[in-house]
Amino acid sequence: MKTIKNTIIFLAVTFLFSCTEPFNPPLSETYTRLFVEGYINTDTTAHEVILSYSTKIYDTISPEMVSNAIVSITNGTDTFNLTENIEKPGHYFTEPNVYGISDRIYTLKIENIDINKDGEQDTVWASSYLPDAGTFDSIALEYDNTRRREGWRINCYAQDQKNVENYYMFDARINGELYSDTIGVKTYSDDQIFDGSYTNGITLYTILNEWPENDQAFPGDLYKQGGLQDGDTITVEISATTKDFFKFLDQATTQSFGYNPMFGGPPASVISNIEPSDIAVGVFSAYATQRSSTIFKKPVTKK
Amino acid sequence: MNLKITLFLLIILLCIQHKSAMAINPETAGNRVSLSGYIKDSQNGEALIGATIIVKELKNGTTTNLYGFYSINLPKGNYNIEITYVGFKTYSSKVNLDENKVLNIELLTDAKELEEVVIQAEKPDANVKRTEMSVAKLEMKTIKKIPALMGEVDVIKAIQLLPGVQSTSEGSSGFSVRGGSTDQNLILLDEATVYNASHLLGFFSVFNNDVIKEIKLYKGDIPASSGGRLSSLLDVRMKDGNSKEFAGTGGIGLISSRLAVEGPIIKDKASFIVSGRRTYADLFFPLLPEEGAQDASLYFYDLNLKANYIVNQNNRVYISGYLGKDFFGSGDAGFGFGNNTLTLRWNHQYNSILFSNLTFIKSNYNYKIENDDNTNTFKWSSDLEDYSIKLDYNLYATPENTIKFGASSTYHTFNPGKVTDFMGSGSVFKIHNNYAYEHGIYASNEQKLFNKLTLKYGLRYSAFQNISKQNIYKYDNEFKIYDTITNPPVKTYSALEPRLGFTFEIDSISSIKGSYSYTTQYVQLASNSNAGFPLDVWYPASNNVKPQKANQYAIGYFRNFRHNTIETSVEVYYKDMYNVIDFKDNAVLLLNSKLEGELRYGKAYSYGAEFMIQVSEKKLNGWVSYTYSRTKRKVNDISKNNWYVAPYDKPHNVAIVLNYEFTKRLSISANWVYATGTPITYPIYKTQLDDKTWLLYYSGRNGSRLPDYHRLDLALILKSKHKPNALWEGEWNFSLYNAYAHKNVWMVNFVQDKDNPNVLNGEMTYLFSVVPSVTYNFKF
């Protein structure tokens, strides 16, 4: 979805014909923080929380994953304990029959960890409200050859609630595989500009025919090896999220494009809702997900 | 109500001036009579600003005002009058002052003037005797000799070479004065506020040197007649137009060309000047290898127009205007921005000692951004518009006193943003307009005492009324909205702003000067960009946003050597600022209806010392300056409420600007600049999101610095052979920007390694290596 912000980023990248060189400035002392990435949505599935430690900027190793933590999620009525996947250290899952319920507050609790390695156990927590899902009609594919980046647009038809601040995250799957799996590609939006409107074919993603030569993708740019084939199933998930999670997505996306003194302020840490903030950072979000699919059929070329 | 206040102020002023004029009308003031008139350039009829009129018997005198007018009130008698102006032959005459006399003089050009480069257009000892301090006056012939980026000589780039003034980033037209933000500079073009002085994202300024007569930068000691900004006043005056004969100037460069034509409409009564510029860099884009460059549009144009008419000795009217537009486009997206200004002025001389100027001003800055890629369309526009009226008086009461007073009122309309045609939905999103009045009334006097001491004192009373009817959000200590006020009452702020200064002449070649000023700023720019960005929006003081205030104290020692051909000065200053504004981390400043929630408030201070040596020898001209300065802020919720360095804190600054004339045809210019690295915020650790993306975390703001900045620019200027009565004169300007190709770091990012995603590599970006250019300038 080429939002206003994306348009500005696009113009900035186009016009700054500048030169780059390796440059590794000396950096200040660092310290270790727990990083939490956890989600629960309205799907009935095994919901995941990932725990890892931060690393120094110039470290060249994968982050250390946090094992043996006691992790739970509660909505005040039910408590779901998460179990660490033996094959994926640091990845904790609920049972597969768990689902989130709209209009409830979900609280994540993490225990049995020693973040500072000071011999004392730390407890970390975070909360998130699970909002109501909106009204999502359908999606449609539309071929776009008007830009340099040709491809199939995934257009969305949905009704936004009037006079309610709504925040959306969009995901795209092709044949069940999540393609919008990276910050910088994933799209999201608030409804500030189209509050209460029917989004009559708003473009969420474009499945490009070719990956950009300079490897510069923008939010919403997807690429499937070999292009779309007859019978491919394209699914869009629209998730109603909280304002805080929208800010997290927005700030993480902005950061992924790099700091630019012309188009932004001083670089800053992305927002975190993990407490206590002096030992842990990250995101825990609850959201309501709806989905719609369509099957791709190659247009018949006239001979 | 507000209009009534404005009219009331103006009527009061009119009454005051009539009473004053009657009270000290020289025709009714016994033995005293006056000598008055206009001083002009004999070649083109341009009024000379700041020309000195000396009464030799009294060792006293006056200077011409912004319109070339002077008046001096004296006892009846015979006097030897001398009129001087650098670059012109001194005019001397005996005057029998037995009654009020008008003496209009056209000074002849001094042939020597053509050979030199000077920074000041005043009398040779002005550095010592001028009552102003912290002021730099630049002439276009000075600026034209300075090597320039892409050969495009630029007023603001020249200003950035002065002590106490810093460029905000490489190639930018933004400048910081004594540690202030870019929006703390009041930039006036023929009295109209220019809200964005940049073209091409700052690589050019809006000022076309062909139509500029004078540039004056007040780094402090801002006169009482001006207000509304904390840090500086950049006063740019356009030429009036040649009233003697038709003439033209222009230039053809690699990426832009320009042409200015001027001439009399009625000889010696009315004249005009019109000029235009256009860049054509985008014509070369199809040759660039970068993706997207082929579809890109990138250009600006601007037009200046001015005309004036001398109705009679007592009345003269002017109209001047500016229209500029930038456009950037790539494929289906693009944005454009521009300023336009209109100034109407009426000079009126009530009698020989009272001069007035009534000005009506319109100023507009606007931008729009559009995307039209089929379904994802939108059109976003924003603008800021001012209508102002100003009335200024100069009262030449006695040779020892020059009194200035006046009033002004401005009606501001802020349109922060309107989005239409979003995604073809037909919906309209608009952030409500803000409306405000800004008033000022002032009086000041420049008083000479004991022949050695001159005092300058003034008082400005400013008032600001935010009359917007949009909702006001009330924020708690954590900056969360806890209440909303609908249909709010008018919010009014006011301030008394004293301005004080003195000049003590130790002897004919040295003096000490001091000044104090209190300034208030009611409108500011929502920008946390270091480089300045065309989509930034201005916003007014309101219930949540209190006016910014500053006290500035400065003292300086000024001394000339070698018959005033070498001028030196050292100035030290201290500035404390209140209600200063910074922006929270990850602030959202664009299209944000709750913008005030992104602002953070605090205090700041700046101090520094500025050293300047300026040479105006026959062959060698230029200056060397060194500035030491520090600026720190303490703003709620930023850097854990600790003091942190301001974005423009660069402690050490050196500028060397020299021009050497080998022959009358050939000269070489060079400037070298050095500055401590810009403050920057570096990350301290990283975490991994979605198994792929690194998130960076930062500690305090501006805790580190980029490497130091330095650059050498060179220019060779070759003039055509001088032929008497030639109708055409040309000169070639060959220049090298960043001659030794120093890679000055513009920004630093940490980029994921393509081969090993666990690795983040530091990467610096620099904008320019060596940039050669050639420009052909001509006049006819």
CSV table of C-alpha atoms in Angstrom, one decimal, chain B residues 280-536:
chain,number,residue,atom,x,y,z
B,280,TYR,CA,17.3,22.3,-16.4
B,281,ALA,CA,19.3,19.6,-14.5
B,282,ASP,CA,16.5,17.1,-15.3
B,283,LEU,CA,17.3,17.2,-19.0
B,284,PHE,CA,20.3,15.0,-18.1
B,285,PHE,CA,18.4,12.5,-16.0
B,286,PRO,CA,17.8,10.1,-18.9
B,287,LEU,CA,21.6,9.7,-19.0
B,288,LEU,CA,21.8,8.5,-15.4
B,289,PRO,CA,22.0,4.8,-14.6
B,290,GLU,CA,19.9,5.0,-11.4
B,291,GLU,CA,16.5,3.3,-11.6
B,292,GLY,CA,13.8,5.9,-11.8
B,293,ALA,CA,16.0,8.7,-12.9
B,294,GLN,CA,14.7,8.4,-16.5
B,295,ASP,CA,11.1,9.3,-15.3
B,296,ALA,CA,12.2,12.0,-12.9
B,297,SER,CA,11.4,15.7,-13.1
B,298,LEU,CA,13.4,18.1,-11.1
B,299,TYR,CA,13.5,21.8,-11.6
B,300,PHE,CA,12.7,25.2,-10.2
B,301,TYR,CA,12.0,28.5,-11.6
B,302,ASP,CA,11.5,31.9,-10.1
B,303,LEU,CA,10.6,35.4,-11.1
B,304,ASN,CA,11.2,38.7,-9.5
B,305,LEU,CA,9.6,41.9,-10.5
B,306,LYS,CA,9.9,45.4,-9.1
B,307,ALA,CA,8.8,48.8,-10.2
B,308,ASN,CA,8.8,52.2,-8.7
B,309,TYR,CA,7.5,55.7,-9.4
B,310,ILE,CA,8.6,59.0,-8.0
B,311,VAL,CA,5.4,60.9,-7.7
B,312,ASN,CA,7.2,64.0,-6.5
B,313,GLN,CA,9.9,65.0,-4.0
B,314,ASN,CA,7.7,63.9,-1.1
B,315,ASN,CA,6.1,60.7,-2.4
B,316,ARG,CA,7.4,57.6,-4.0
B,317,VAL,CA,5.6,54.2,-4.6
B,318,TYR,CA,7.0,50.8,-5.1
B,319,ILE,CA,5.6,47.4,-6.1
B,320,SER,CA,7.7,44.3,-5.9
B,321,GLY,CA,7.0,40.6,-6.1
B,322,TYR,CA,8.5,37.2,-6.1
B,323,LEU,CA,7.1,34.0,-7.5
B,324,GLY,CA,9.1,30.7,-7.2
B,325,LYS,CA,8.2,27.1,-7.8
B,326,ASP,CA,10.0,23.8,-7.3
B,327,PHE,CA,8.8,20.6,-8.8
B,328,PHE,CA,10.0,17.0,-8.1
B,329,GLY,CA,8.4,14.2,-9.9
B,330,SER,CA,9.0,10.5,-10.6
B,331,GLY,CA,6.6,8.5,-12.6
B,332,ASP,CA,3.2,8.9,-11.0
B,333,ALA,CA,4.3,10.7,-7.8
B,334,GLY,CA,5.6,14.2,-7.3
B,335,PHE,CA,5.6,17.2,-5.2
B,336,GLY,CA,5.9,20.9,-5.7
B,337,PHE,CA,6.4,23.9,-3.4
B,338,GLY,CA,7.0,27.6,-3.7
B,339,ASN,CA,6.9,31.0,-2.2
B,340,ASN,CA,5.2,34.1,-3.6
B,341,THR,CA,5.3,37.5,-2.1
B,342,LEU,CA,3.9,40.9,-3.0
B,343,THR,CA,5.1,44.2,-1.4
B,344,LEU,CA,3.4,47.6,-2.0
B,345,ARG,CA,5.2,50.6,-0.5
B,346,TRP,CA,4.5,54.2,-0.2
B,347,ASN,CA,7.3,56.5,0.9
B,348,HIS,CA,6.1,59.8,2.2
B,349,GLN,CA,8.1,62.7,3.3
B,350,TYR,CA,5.9,64.9,5.6
B,351,ASN,CA,8.5,67.5,5.9
B,352,SER,CA,12.3,67.6,5.8
B,353,ILE,CA,12.8,65.7,9.0
B,354,LEU,CA,9.9,63.2,9.0
B,355,PHE,CA,10.0,60.3,6.6
B,356,SER,CA,7.4,57.5,6.5
B,357,ASN,CA,6.9,54.3,4.8
B,358,LEU,CA,3.6,52.5,4.6
B,359,THR,CA,3.8,48.9,3.4
B,360,PHE,CA,1.3,46.3,2.5
B,361,ILE,CA,2.6,42.8,2.3
B,362,LYS,CA,1.3,39.4,1.1
B,363,SER,CA,3.4,36.3,1.7
B,364,ASN,CA,2.5,32.8,0.8
B,365,TYR,CA,4.3,29.5,1.0
B,366,ASN,CA,2.6,26.4,-0.3
B,367,TYR,CA,3.3,22.9,-1.3
B,368,LYS,CA,1.4,19.9,-2.7
B,369,ILE,CA,2.2,16.3,-3.1
B,370,GLU,CA,0.4,13.9,-5.4
B,371,ASN,CA,0.3,10.3,-6.2
B,372,ASP,CA,-1.6,9.2,-9.2
B,373,ASP,CA,-0.8,5.5,-9.8
B,374,ASN,CA,-4.3,4.5,-10.7
B,375,THR,CA,-6.1,3.4,-7.6
B,376,ASN,CA,-3.7,4.7,-4.9
B,377,THR,CA,-4.3,8.3,-5.6
B,378,PHE,CA,-4.1,11.3,-3.3
B,379,LYS,CA,-3.6,15.0,-3.4
B,380,TRP,CA,-2.1,16.7,-0.4
B,381,SER,CA,-1.8,20.4,-0.2
B,382,SER,CA,-0.7,22.8,2.5
B,383,ASP,CA,-0.1,26.5,2.7
B,384,LEU,CA,0.7,29.4,4.9
B,385,GLU,CA,-0.4,32.9,4.0
B,386,ASP,CA,0.2,36.3,5.6
B,387,TYR,CA,-1.3,39.6,5.0
B,388,SER,CA,0.6,42.4,6.7
B,389,ILE,CA,0.5,46.2,7.0
B,390,LYS,CA,3.4,48.2,8.4
B,391,LEU,CA,3.9,51.8,9.1
B,392,ASP,CA,7.4,53.1,9.8
B,393,TYR,CA,8.6,56.5,10.6
B,394,ASN,CA,12.1,58.1,10.7
B,395,LEU,CA,12.3,61.3,12.6
B,396,TYR,CA,15.5,63.2,12.2
B,397,ALA,CA,15.0,65.4,15.3
B,398,THR,CA,18.6,66.6,15.7
B,399,PRO,CA,21.9,65.5,14.4
B,400,GLU,CA,22.4,63.7,17.7
B,401,ASN,CA,19.1,61.8,17.6
B,402,THR,CA,17.4,59.6,15.0
B,403,ILE,CA,14.1,58.4,16.2
B,404,LYS,CA,12.3,55.5,14.6
B,405,PHE,CA,8.8,54.4,15.4
B,406,GLY,CA,6.0,52.4,13.9
B,407,ALA,CA,3.6,49.6,14.0
B,408,SER,CA,2.7,46.5,12.1
B,409,SER,CA,0.0,43.9,12.1
B,410,THR,CA,-0.1,40.5,10.3
B,411,TYR,CA,-3.0,38.2,9.7
B,412,HIS,CA,-1.7,34.6,9.5
B,413,THR,CA,-3.5,31.7,8.0
B,414,PHE,CA,-2.0,28.2,8.5
B,415,ASN,CA,-3.3,25.4,6.5
B,416,PRO,CA,-1.4,22.4,7.9
B,417,GLY,CA,-2.7,19.9,5.4
B,418,LYS,CA,-5.6,18.8,3.3
B,419,VAL,CA,-5.9,15.4,1.5
B,420,THR,CA,-8.3,14.9,-1.3
B,421,ASP,CA,-9.1,12.2,-3.7
B,422,PHE,CA,-7.6,9.6,-1.4
B,423,MET,CA,-7.6,6.2,-3.1
B,424,GLY,CA,-10.3,7.4,-5.4
B,425,SER,CA,-12.7,7.4,-2.4
B,426,GLY,CA,-13.7,11.0,-2.9
B,427,SER,CA,-13.2,11.5,0.9
B,428,VAL,CA,-11.6,14.7,2.1
B,429,PHE,CA,-9.3,14.8,5.1
B,430,LYS,CA,-8.3,18.2,6.4
B,431,ILE,CA,-6.5,19.3,9.5
B,432,HIS,CA,-8.2,22.5,10.6
B,433,ASN,CA,-6.7,25.8,9.7
B,434,ASN,CA,-5.1,28.0,12.3
B,435,TYR,CA,-5.6,31.7,12.2
B,436,ALA,CA,-3.7,34.3,14.2
B,437,TYR,CA,-2.9,38.0,14.4
B,438,GLU,CA,0.5,39.3,15.2
B,439,HIS,CA,1.0,42.9,16.1
B,440,GLY,CA,4.0,45.0,16.9
B,441,ILE,CA,4.5,48.6,17.9
B,442,TYR,CA,7.9,50.1,18.5
B,443,ALA,CA,10.0,53.2,19.1
B,444,SER,CA,13.8,53.5,19.1
B,445,ASN,CA,16.4,56.2,19.2
B,446,GLU,CA,20.0,56.4,18.3
B,447,GLN,CA,21.5,59.1,20.4
B,448,LYS,CA,25.0,60.5,20.1
B,449,LEU,CA,26.6,61.6,23.3
B,450,PHE,CA,29.9,63.4,23.9
B,451,ASN,CA,31.1,62.7,20.4
B,452,LYS,CA,32.5,59.3,21.5
B,453,LEU,CA,29.5,57.5,22.8
B,454,THR,CA,26.4,56.5,20.9
B,455,LEU,CA,23.5,54.9,22.6
B,456,LYS,CA,20.8,52.9,20.9
B,457,TYR,CA,17.7,52.1,22.8
B,458,GLY,CA,14.3,50.9,21.8
B,459,LEU,CA,11.2,49.1,22.9
B,460,ARG,CA,9.0,46.8,21.0
B,461,TYR,CA,5.6,45.7,22.2
B,462,SER,CA,4.4,42.6,20.5
B,463,ALA,CA,1.1,40.8,20.8
B,464,PHE,CA,-0.1,37.6,19.3
B,465,GLN,CA,-3.7,36.4,19.1
B,466,ASN,CA,-4.5,32.8,18.2
B,467,ILE,CA,-8.1,33.1,17.0
B,468,SER,CA,-8.5,29.5,15.7
B,469,LYS,CA,-11.7,27.8,16.6
B,470,GLN,CA,-10.5,24.3,16.3
B,471,ASN,CA,-10.5,21.9,19.3
B,472,ILE,CA,-7.8,22.3,21.9
B,473,TYR,CA,-6.5,19.1,23.4
B,474,LYS,CA,-5.2,19.3,26.9
B,475,TYR,CA,-2.3,17.1,27.7
B,476,ASP,CA,-1.3,15.5,31.1
B,477,ASN,CA,2.3,15.1,32.3
B,478,GLU,CA,2.7,12.0,30.2
B,479,PHE,CA,1.6,14.0,27.1
B,480,LYS,CA,-1.7,12.1,26.8
B,481,ILE,CA,-4.9,13.9,26.0
B,482,TYR,CA,-7.2,14.2,29.1
B,483,ASP,CA,-9.6,16.8,27.9
B,484,THR,CA,-10.8,18.6,24.8
B,485,ILE,CA,-12.0,22.2,24.6
B,486,THR,CA,-14.4,23.0,21.8
B,487,ASN,CA,-14.9,26.5,20.4
B,488,PRO,CA,-12.0,27.9,22.5
B,489,PRO,CA,-11.7,31.6,23.3
B,490,VAL,CA,-9.0,33.7,21.7
B,491,LYS,CA,-5.6,33.0,23.2
B,492,THR,CA,-3.5,36.2,23.5
B,493,TYR,CA,0.2,36.5,24.4
B,494,SER,CA,2.1,39.7,24.6
B,495,ALA,CA,5.6,40.8,25.4
B,496,LEU,CA,7.7,44.0,26.0
B,497,GLU,CA,10.9,43.5,24.1
B,498,PRO,CA,13.7,46.0,25.0
B,499,ARG,CA,16.6,46.5,22.7
B,500,LEU,CA,19.7,48.3,24.0
B,501,GLY,CA,23.1,49.0,22.6
B,502,PHE,CA,26.1,51.3,22.8
B,503,THR,CA,29.2,52.2,20.8
B,504,PHE,CA,32.2,53.8,22.4
B,505,GLU,CA,34.8,55.1,20.1
B,506,ILE,CA,38.1,54.6,21.8
B,507,ASP,CA,39.9,56.5,19.0
B,508,SER,CA,39.4,56.8,15.2
B,509,ILE,CA,40.4,53.2,14.6
B,510,SER,CA,38.9,51.2,17.5
B,511,SER,CA,35.7,51.0,19.5
B,512,ILE,CA,33.8,48.9,22.0
B,513,LYS,CA,30.2,47.9,21.4
B,514,GLY,CA,27.7,46.2,23.4
B,515,SER,CA,24.1,45.2,23.0
B,516,TYR,CA,21.2,43.5,24.7
B,517,SER,CA,18.0,42.3,23.1
B,518,TYR,CA,14.9,40.4,24.2
B,519,THR,CA,13.1,38.7,21.4
B,520,THR,CA,9.9,36.6,21.2
B,521,GLN,CA,8.8,34.1,18.6
B,522,TYR,CA,5.1,33.2,18.1
B,523,VAL,CA,5.3,31.0,15.1
B,524,GLN,CA,7.6,28.0,14.5
B,525,LEU,CA,8.3,25.2,12.2
B,526,ALA,CA,7.3,21.7,12.8
B,527,SER,CA,10.5,20.2,11.6
B,528,ASN,CA,13.0,17.9,13.2
B,529,SER,CA,15.0,17.6,10.0
B,530,ASN,CA,18.5,18.8,10.2
B,531,ALA,CA,18.5,19.7,6.5
B,532,GLY,CA,15.2,21.4,6.2
B,533,PHE,CA,12.4,19.8,4.2
B,534,PRO,CA,9.8,21.5,2.0
B,535,LEU,CA,6.9,19.6,3.6
B,536,ASP,CA,7.5,20.9,7.0
